[in-house]
Short mmCIF file of C-alpha atoms in Angstrom, two decimals:
data_model
loop_
_atom_site.label_atom_id
_atom_site.label_comp_id
_atom_site.label_asym_id
_atom_site.label_seq_id
_atom_site.Cartn_x
_atom_site.Cartn_y
_atom_site.Cartn_z
CA MET A 1 7.87 -1.20 23.27
CA THR A 2 5.58 -0.24 20.33
CA LYS A 3 6.80 2.74 18.51
CA THR A 4 4.94 4.43 15.63
CA ILE A 5 6.82 5.20 12.56
CA SER A 6 5.57 7.62 10.06
CA LEU A 7 6.63 7.39 6.23
CA THR A 8 5.84 9.57 3.40
CA PRO A 9 5.41 7.98 -0.03
CA ILE A 10 7.98 9.13 -2.49
CA GLY A 11 5.68 8.38 -5.42
CA TYR A 12 2.97 6.05 -6.73
CA VAL A 13 2.69 3.13 -9.10
CA ARG A 14 0.78 3.65 -12.30
CA SER A 15 -0.39 0.49 -13.89
CA SER A 16 -3.10 -1.15 -15.89
CA ARG A 17 -3.51 -3.67 -13.24
CA THR A 18 -5.98 -2.43 -10.59
CA ASP A 19 -6.70 -5.65 -8.61
CA PRO A 20 -4.06 -7.51 -6.52
CA ILE A 21 -4.32 -10.81 -8.42
CA ASP A 22 -1.57 -13.19 -7.49
CA ASP A 23 -0.14 -14.32 -10.69
CA ASN A 24 1.36 -13.33 -14.06
CA TRP A 25 3.10 -10.09 -12.97
CA ASP A 26 5.91 -10.31 -15.53
CA SER A 27 3.37 -9.30 -18.26
CA VAL A 28 2.71 -6.04 -16.40
CA GLU A 29 4.49 -2.92 -17.27
CA SER A 30 4.29 -0.20 -14.64
CA TRP A 31 5.49 3.25 -13.92
CA ILE A 32 6.63 4.75 -10.74
CA GLU A 33 5.88 8.41 -10.81
CA LEU A 34 8.09 10.23 -8.15
CA ASP A 35 6.62 13.07 -6.39
CA PRO A 36 8.23 16.32 -7.90
CA ALA A 37 7.42 18.25 -4.78
CA LEU A 38 9.84 15.87 -2.92
CA PHE A 39 12.70 15.42 -5.64
CA GLN A 40 14.73 17.34 -8.00
CA ALA A 41 14.63 16.33 -11.62
CA ASP A 42 17.99 14.56 -11.36
CA ALA A 43 17.04 12.29 -8.52
CA CYS A 44 17.14 9.28 -10.82
CA GLN A 45 20.39 10.20 -12.48
CA GLY A 46 22.46 7.08 -13.07
CA LEU A 47 19.60 4.66 -12.25
CA ASP A 48 19.35 3.67 -15.84
CA ALA A 49 22.73 1.95 -15.62
CA PHE A 50 21.08 -0.89 -13.68
CA SER A 51 19.10 -3.72 -14.97
CA HIS A 52 16.80 -4.11 -11.88
CA ILE A 53 15.64 -2.07 -8.93
CA GLU A 54 14.26 -2.98 -5.46
CA VAL A 55 10.98 -1.30 -4.79
CA VAL A 56 9.57 -0.93 -1.20
CA TYR A 57 5.91 -0.14 -1.34
CA TYR A 58 2.83 -0.22 0.95
CA PHE A 59 -0.11 -2.50 0.36
CA HIS A 60 -2.66 0.34 0.65
CA ARG A 61 -5.67 -1.87 -0.01
CA VAL A 62 -5.13 -4.45 2.78
CA GLU A 63 -7.73 -3.84 5.57
CA ASP A 64 -7.07 -4.52 9.21
CA PRO A 65 -9.06 -7.89 9.24
CA GLU A 66 -6.70 -9.20 6.57
CA ILE A 67 -3.46 -8.72 8.68
CA VAL A 68 -2.00 -12.10 9.62
CA GLN A 69 -0.41 -12.43 13.01
CA GLY A 70 0.24 -16.10 13.21
CA ALA A 71 0.37 -18.94 10.69
CA ARG A 72 -1.77 -19.75 7.68
CA HIS A 73 -1.78 -21.93 4.66
CA PRO A 74 -0.44 -19.88 1.77
CA ARG A 75 -3.17 -18.88 -0.55
CA GLY A 76 -5.62 -20.87 1.49
CA ARG A 77 -4.28 -24.09 0.04
CA SER A 78 -4.60 -26.79 2.80
CA ASP A 79 -2.19 -29.07 0.61
CA TRP A 80 0.54 -26.58 1.49
CA PRO A 81 1.82 -26.47 5.01
CA LYS A 82 0.60 -23.85 7.46
CA VAL A 83 3.45 -21.39 7.91
CA GLY A 84 3.83 -18.18 9.83
CA ILE A 85 3.47 -14.76 8.13
CA PHE A 86 7.22 -14.21 8.42
CA ALA A 87 7.87 -17.56 6.44
CA GLN A 88 5.93 -16.22 3.44
CA ARG A 89 5.56 -12.95 1.38
CA ALA A 90 1.84 -12.47 1.55
CA LYS A 91 0.22 -8.97 1.47
CA GLY A 92 -1.39 -9.32 4.76
CA ARG A 93 1.69 -8.52 6.70
CA PRO A 94 1.78 -6.59 9.97
CA ASN A 95 3.20 -3.35 8.57
CA ARG A 96 1.69 -3.97 4.97
CA LEU A 97 5.05 -3.66 3.38
CA GLY A 98 5.99 -5.21 0.08
CA VAL A 99 9.47 -5.44 -1.44
CA THR A 100 10.06 -6.52 -5.05
CA ALA A 101 13.09 -6.68 -7.52
CA ALA A 102 11.66 -5.43 -10.72
CA LYS A 103 13.29 -5.20 -14.36
CA LEU A 104 14.15 -1.60 -15.04
CA VAL A 105 12.87 -0.65 -18.56
CA GLY A 106 13.66 3.04 -18.51
CA VAL A 107 14.01 6.28 -16.75
CA GLU A 108 12.63 9.71 -17.72
CA GLY A 109 13.06 12.40 -15.30
CA LEU A 110 11.05 11.31 -12.18
CA SER A 111 9.22 8.58 -14.13
CA ILE A 112 10.59 4.97 -13.84
CA VAL A 113 9.25 2.22 -16.11
CA VAL A 114 9.50 -1.40 -14.82
CA HIS A 115 8.38 -4.92 -15.67
CA GLY A 116 7.46 -7.47 -12.88
CA LEU A 117 6.50 -5.17 -10.15
CA ASP A 118 3.73 -6.84 -8.21
CA ALA A 119 2.07 -3.70 -7.11
CA ILE A 120 -1.30 -2.35 -8.39
CA ASP A 121 -2.22 1.14 -9.67
CA GLY A 122 -2.11 3.68 -6.82
CA THR A 123 0.24 1.84 -4.72
CA PRO A 124 2.36 4.23 -2.53
CA VAL A 125 6.11 3.76 -3.04
CA LEU A 126 8.26 4.17 -0.05
CA ASP A 127 11.79 3.70 -1.39
CA ILE A 128 13.70 2.52 -4.52
CA LYS A 129 17.23 1.07 -4.57
CA PRO A 130 19.20 -0.26 -7.49
CA CYS A 131 19.79 -4.01 -7.37
CA MET A 132 23.56 -4.76 -6.90
CA ARG A 133 24.97 -8.20 -7.29
CA SER A 134 26.95 -7.66 -4.10
CA PHE A 135 23.84 -7.29 -2.13
CA LEU A 136 22.25 -10.48 -3.35
CA PRO A 137 22.39 -13.51 -1.19
CA ARG A 138 25.86 -15.20 -0.83
CA GLY A 139 25.76 -18.88 -1.27
CA GLU A 140 22.93 -21.19 -1.96
CA VAL A 141 19.30 -19.98 -1.68
CA ILE A 142 17.04 -22.70 -0.25
CA GLU A 143 13.27 -22.72 -0.22
CA PRO A 144 10.55 -25.38 0.64
CA THR A 145 8.72 -27.10 -2.21
CA TRP A 146 5.43 -25.33 -1.59
CA ALA A 147 7.17 -21.89 -2.08
CA THR A 148 8.53 -23.15 -5.52
CA GLU A 149 4.98 -24.33 -6.45
CA LEU A 150 3.33 -21.08 -5.38
CA MET A 151 5.84 -19.06 -7.59
CA GLN A 152 5.44 -21.17 -10.74
CA ASN A 153 2.92 -18.68 -12.48
CA TYR A 154 3.67 -15.52 -10.28
CA TRP A 155 6.09 -14.03 -12.80
#
């Protein structure tokens, strides 16, 4: 039942960060440069009315041996429980997809400036959506203690 899906990047991340280091992403300002061959100049019209955007991107530097198909200790820390790849947000995902809500700083034509996008320079961007309150989780969001500890310095 395996089906291949082909996606074309809509643009690329431009950032001073070139290595996928796990922490301190809020200090990083990045640009998403949309492909002018794919989009008209007004493709981002109205986006600047939102405070945040969701960015779907491809972990392009994850090699096949890094893909996790079962469980592992997050960040290799044995003091945290071993959990399956679908119970964490690690980059070694089966389809190498990342999703992040980033603070929108500005929009100029097909260039989008953001803070807190945990993607490195050259990362292919697959989609962008505005963050809307109505699409946020309804009700209380619950997570295990290890996840809260993991994220203490992430942003």
